[in-house]
Amino acid sequence: GAVVSQHPSWVICKSGTSVKIECRSLDFQATTMFWYRQFPKQSLMLMATSNEGSKATYEQGVEKDKFLINHASLTLSTLTVTSAHPEDSSFYICSAESTGGPTSGNTIYFGEGSWLTVV
Amino acid sequence: DAKTTQPTSMDCAEGRAANLPCNHSTISGNEYVYWYRQIHSQGPQYIIHGLKNNETNEMASLIITEDRKSSTLILPHATLRDTAVYYCIVRVSWEWGGTSYGKLTFGQGTILTVHP
């Protein structure tokens, strides 16, 4: 299947600093990418949908000024957690949509995830 | 997007077929059924998706009822490595222009445990 790569796989940062997570679609172009977060023993929670060249659409309750999303190209989206706090520690996962067609449908592929620990 | 209902957990013996059910009684005509699985501490892995016809790939088979209100994911010969949380999701997948804004919303999924 198609490959979506996230970097870094894990990161530790100090409280108050910002951290950036990259998401790349390696073998296809993705006009739409999605960002999720997941707390231990919980399901994935959608944070925002980003479309190449336009502003991201955030889910209710997600602070857009805290979680900055940039989708500057068809193969790269970034999530920046600004002024990180310990409660932002979580597993962040991106996904990218590969265009199929009206008969086969699109497929969304996920990255490996990034563990963020804020100390 | 329509909601789905899955059993909380299931067990399966290694080498046997694992049949994971999913109810999606409010599915719309343009919504696809997607299956993903997540192994602990990894990103979800795409398994298969379909609209109304049964589908098969190298990983699994997807059986969708004629009325599309339910489906079953079949892992034909389960192995210990298939132990994971399996998610059934329905979603609008394709719109004119090739861009879809349909969200992929995860429920709690089914914890499948394959035992020796």
JSON list of N, CA and C in Angstrom, two decimals, chain A residues 48-83:
[
{"chain": "A", "resi": 48, "resn": "ALA", "atom": "N", "xyz": [-8.00, 17.87, 12.97]},
{"chain": "A", "resi": 48, "resn": "ALA", "atom": "CA", "xyz": [-8.18, 18.83, 11.88]},
{"chain": "A", "resi": 48, "resn": "ALA", "atom": "C", "xyz": [-7.98, 18.16, 10.54]},
{"chain": "A", "resi": 49, "resn": "THR", "atom": "N", "xyz": [-8.57, 18.80, 9.53]},
{"chain": "A", "resi": 49, "resn": "THR", "atom": "CA", "xyz": [-8.42, 18.36, 8.15]},
{"chain": "A", "resi": 49, "resn": "THR", "atom": "C", "xyz": [-7.70, 19.47, 7.40]},
{"chain": "A", "resi": 50, "resn": "SER", "atom": "N", "xyz": [-6.66, 19.12, 6.69]},
{"chain": "A", "resi": 50, "resn": "SER", "atom": "CA", "xyz": [-5.94, 20.14, 5.94]},
{"chain": "A", "resi": 50, "resn": "SER", "atom": "C", "xyz": [-5.96, 19.82, 4.45]},
{"chain": "A", "resi": 51, "resn": "ASN", "atom": "N", "xyz": [-6.21, 20.85, 3.69]},
{"chain": "A", "resi": 51, "resn": "ASN", "atom": "CA", "xyz": [-6.21, 20.73, 2.24]},
{"chain": "A", "resi": 51, "resn": "ASN", "atom": "C", "xyz": [-5.09, 21.60, 1.68]},
{"chain": "A", "resi": 52, "resn": "GLU", "atom": "N", "xyz": [-4.39, 21.07, 0.72]},
{"chain": "A", "resi": 52, "resn": "GLU", "atom": "CA", "xyz": [-3.23, 21.74, 0.16]},
{"chain": "A", "resi": 52, "resn": "GLU", "atom": "C", "xyz": [-3.59, 23.13, -0.34]},
{"chain": "A", "resi": 53, "resn": "GLY", "atom": "N", "xyz": [-2.84, 24.11, 0.15]},
{"chain": "A", "resi": 53, "resn": "GLY", "atom": "CA", "xyz": [-3.01, 25.47, -0.30]},
{"chain": "A", "resi": 53, "resn": "GLY", "atom": "C", "xyz": [-4.12, 26.26, 0.38]},
{"chain": "A", "resi": 54, "resn": "SER", "atom": "N", "xyz": [-4.78, 25.65, 1.34]},
{"chain": "A", "resi": 54, "resn": "SER", "atom": "CA", "xyz": [-5.84, 26.39, 2.04]},
{"chain": "A", "resi": 54, "resn": "SER", "atom": "C", "xyz": [-5.72, 26.18, 3.55]},
{"chain": "A", "resi": 55, "resn": "LYS", "atom": "N", "xyz": [-6.49, 26.93, 4.29]},
{"chain": "A", "resi": 55, "resn": "LYS", "atom": "CA", "xyz": [-6.44, 26.81, 5.74]},
{"chain": "A", "resi": 55, "resn": "LYS", "atom": "C", "xyz": [-7.06, 25.50, 6.21]},
{"chain": "A", "resi": 56, "resn": "ALA", "atom": "N", "xyz": [-6.52, 25.02, 7.31]},
{"chain": "A", "resi": 56, "resn": "ALA", "atom": "CA", "xyz": [-7.04, 23.77, 7.86]},
{"chain": "A", "resi": 56, "resn": "ALA", "atom": "C", "xyz": [-8.41, 23.99, 8.50]},
{"chain": "A", "resi": 57, "resn": "THR", "atom": "N", "xyz": [-9.19, 22.94, 8.52]},
{"chain": "A", "resi": 57, "resn": "THR", "atom": "CA", "xyz": [-10.49, 22.96, 9.20]},
{"chain": "A", "resi": 57, "resn": "THR", "atom": "C", "xyz": [-10.35, 22.18, 10.50]},
{"chain": "A", "resi": 58, "resn": "TYR", "atom": "N", "xyz": [-10.57, 22.85, 11.60]},
{"chain": "A", "resi": 58, "resn": "TYR", "atom": "CA", "xyz": [-10.37, 22.25, 12.92]},
{"chain": "A", "resi": 58, "resn": "TYR", "atom": "C", "xyz": [-11.68, 21.70, 13.48]},
{"chain": "A", "resi": 59, "resn": "GLU", "atom": "N", "xyz": [-11.57, 20.61, 14.21]},
{"chain": "A", "resi": 59, "resn": "GLU", "atom": "CA", "xyz": [-12.73, 20.05, 14.89]},
{"chain": "A", "resi": 59, "resn": "GLU", "atom": "C", "xyz": [-13.07, 20.90, 16.10]},
{"chain": "A", "resi": 60, "resn": "GLN", "atom": "N", "xyz": [-14.30, 20.78, 16.50]},
{"chain": "A", "resi": 60, "resn": "GLN", "atom": "CA", "xyz": [-14.75, 21.56, 17.65]},
{"chain": "A", "resi": 60, "resn": "GLN", "atom": "C", "xyz": [-13.92, 21.23, 18.88]},
{"chain": "A", "resi": 61, "resn": "GLY", "atom": "N", "xyz": [-13.49, 22.25, 19.57]},
{"chain": "A", "resi": 61, "resn": "GLY", "atom": "CA", "xyz": [-12.71, 22.07, 20.78]},
{"chain": "A", "resi": 61, "resn": "GLY", "atom": "C", "xyz": [-11.21, 22.03, 20.57]},
{"chain": "A", "resi": 62, "resn": "VAL", "atom": "N", "xyz": [-10.77, 22.04, 19.34]},
{"chain": "A", "resi": 62, "resn": "VAL", "atom": "CA", "xyz": [-9.33, 22.04, 19.05]},
{"chain": "A", "resi": 62, "resn": "VAL", "atom": "C", "xyz": [-8.88, 23.47, 18.78]},
{"chain": "A", "resi": 63, "resn": "GLU", "atom": "N", "xyz": [-7.91, 23.93, 19.53]},
{"chain": "A", "resi": 63, "resn": "GLU", "atom": "CA", "xyz": [-7.45, 25.32, 19.40]},
{"chain": "A", "resi": 63, "resn": "GLU", "atom": "C", "xyz": [-6.55, 25.48, 18.18]},
{"chain": "A", "resi": 64, "resn": "LYS", "atom": "N", "xyz": [-7.01, 26.26, 17.22]},
{"chain": "A", "resi": 64, "resn": "LYS", "atom": "CA", "xyz": [-6.24, 26.42, 15.99]},
{"chain": "A", "resi": 64, "resn": "LYS", "atom": "C", "xyz": [-4.97, 27.22, 16.21]},
{"chain": "A", "resi": 65, "resn": "ASP", "atom": "N", "xyz": [-4.94, 28.09, 17.21]},
{"chain": "A", "resi": 65, "resn": "ASP", "atom": "CA", "xyz": [-3.73, 28.88, 17.47]},
{"chain": "A", "resi": 65, "resn": "ASP", "atom": "C", "xyz": [-2.69, 28.06, 18.24]},
{"chain": "A", "resi": 66, "resn": "LYS", "atom": "N", "xyz": [-3.12, 26.99, 18.81]},
{"chain": "A", "resi": 66, "resn": "LYS", "atom": "CA", "xyz": [-2.19, 26.15, 19.55]},
{"chain": "A", "resi": 66, "resn": "LYS", "atom": "C", "xyz": [-1.63, 25.03, 18.66]},
{"chain": "A", "resi": 67, "resn": "PHE", "atom": "N", "xyz": [-2.48, 24.50, 17.83]},
{"chain": "A", "resi": 67, "resn": "PHE", "atom": "CA", "xyz": [-2.08, 23.42, 16.92]},
{"chain": "A", "resi": 67, "resn": "PHE", "atom": "C", "xyz": [-2.09, 23.98, 15.50]},
{"chain": "A", "resi": 68, "resn": "LEU", "atom": "N", "xyz": [-0.93, 24.46, 15.08]},
{"chain": "A", "resi": 68, "resn": "LEU", "atom": "CA", "xyz": [-0.81, 25.08, 13.77]},
{"chain": "A", "resi": 68, "resn": "LEU", "atom": "C", "xyz": [-0.56, 24.03, 12.71]},
{"chain": "A", "resi": 69, "resn": "ILE", "atom": "N", "xyz": [-1.39, 24.04, 11.69]},
{"chain": "A", "resi": 69, "resn": "ILE", "atom": "CA", "xyz": [-1.26, 23.06, 10.62]},
{"chain": "A", "resi": 69, "resn": "ILE", "atom": "C", "xyz": [-0.97, 23.78, 9.31]},
{"chain": "A", "resi": 70, "resn": "ASN", "atom": "N", "xyz": [0.06, 23.29, 8.62]},
{"chain": "A", "resi": 70, "resn": "ASN", "atom": "CA", "xyz": [0.44, 23.85, 7.33]},
{"chain": "A", "resi": 70, "resn": "ASN", "atom": "C", "xyz": [0.51, 22.73, 6.32]},
{"chain": "A", "resi": 71, "resn": "HIS", "atom": "N", "xyz": [-0.15, 22.93, 5.18]},
{"chain": "A", "resi": 71, "resn": "HIS", "atom": "CA", "xyz": [-0.16, 21.92, 4.12]},
{"chain": "A", "resi": 71, "resn": "HIS", "atom": "C", "xyz": [0.32, 22.60, 2.85]},
{"chain": "A", "resi": 72, "resn": "ALA", "atom": "N", "xyz": [1.61, 22.85, 2.81]},
{"chain": "A", "resi": 72, "resn": "ALA", "atom": "CA", "xyz": [2.18, 23.70, 1.77]},
{"chain": "A", "resi": 72, "resn": "ALA", "atom": "C", "xyz": [2.35, 23.01, 0.43]},
{"chain": "A", "resi": 73, "resn": "SER", "atom": "N", "xyz": [2.42, 21.70, 0.44]},
{"chain": "A", "resi": 73, "resn": "SER", "atom": "CA", "xyz": [2.60, 20.98, -0.82]},
{"chain": "A", "resi": 73, "resn": "SER", "atom": "C", "xyz": [1.73, 19.73, -0.82]},
{"chain": "A", "resi": 74, "resn": "LEU", "atom": "N", "xyz": [1.68, 19.07, -1.95]},
{"chain": "A", "resi": 74, "resn": "LEU", "atom": "CA", "xyz": [0.83, 17.89, -2.08]},
{"chain": "A", "resi": 74, "resn": "LEU", "atom": "C", "xyz": [1.41, 16.67, -1.39]},
{"chain": "A", "resi": 75, "resn": "THR", "atom": "N", "xyz": [2.61, 16.79, -0.85]},
{"chain": "A", "resi": 75, "resn": "THR", "atom": "CA", "xyz": [3.22, 15.65, -0.18]},
{"chain": "A", "resi": 75, "resn": "THR", "atom": "C", "xyz": [3.65, 15.94, 1.25]},
{"chain": "A", "resi": 76, "resn": "LEU", "atom": "N", "xyz": [3.38, 17.14, 1.75]},
{"chain": "A", "resi": 76, "resn": "LEU", "atom": "CA", "xyz": [3.87, 17.50, 3.09]},
{"chain": "A", "resi": 76, "resn": "LEU", "atom": "C", "xyz": [2.84, 18.32, 3.86]},
{"chain": "A", "resi": 77, "resn": "SER", "atom": "N", "xyz": [2.57, 17.87, 5.06]},
{"chain": "A", "resi": 77, "resn": "SER", "atom": "CA", "xyz": [1.78, 18.66, 6.01]},
{"chain": "A", "resi": 77, "resn": "SER", "atom": "C", "xyz": [2.53, 18.66, 7.33]},
{"chain": "A", "resi": 78, "resn": "THR", "atom": "N", "xyz": [2.46, 19.78, 8.05]},
{"chain": "A", "resi": 78, "resn": "THR", "atom": "CA", "xyz": [3.13, 19.86, 9.34]},
{"chain": "A", "resi": 78, "resn": "THR", "atom": "C", "xyz": [2.15, 20.29, 10.41]},
{"chain": "A", "resi": 79, "resn": "LEU", "atom": "N", "xyz": [2.37, 19.74, 11.60]},
{"chain": "A", "resi": 79, "resn": "LEU", "atom": "CA", "xyz": [1.61, 20.11, 12.79]},
{"chain": "A", "resi": 79, "resn": "LEU", "atom": "C", "xyz": [2.60, 20.70, 13.79]},
{"chain": "A", "resi": 80, "resn": "THR", "atom": "N", "xyz": [2.35, 21.93, 14.21]},
{"chain": "A", "resi": 80, "resn": "THR", "atom": "CA", "xyz": [3.20, 22.56, 15.22]},
{"chain": "A", "resi": 80, "resn": "THR", "atom": "C", "xyz": [2.39, 22.75, 16.48]},
{"chain": "A", "resi": 81, "resn": "VAL", "atom": "N", "xyz": [2.86, 22.15, 17.55]},
{"chain": "A", "resi": 81, "resn": "VAL", "atom": "CA", "xyz": [2.23, 22.34, 18.86]},
{"chain": "A", "resi": 81, "resn": "VAL", "atom": "C", "xyz": [2.96, 23.51, 19.51]},
{"chain": "A", "resi": 82, "resn": "THR", "atom": "N", "xyz": [2.25, 24.61, 19.67]},
{"chain": "A", "resi": 82, "resn": "THR", "atom": "CA", "xyz": [2.88, 25.82, 20.21]},
{"chain": "A", "resi": 82, "resn": "THR", "atom": "C", "xyz": [2.68, 25.90, 21.72]},
{"chain": "A", "resi": 83, "resn": "SER", "atom": "N", "xyz": [3.68, 26.46, 22.39]},
{"chain": "A", "resi": 83, "resn": "SER", "atom": "CA", "xyz": [3.63, 26.63, 23.83]},
{"chain": "A", "resi": 83, "resn": "SER", "atom": "C", "xyz": [3.12, 25.34, 24.50]}
]
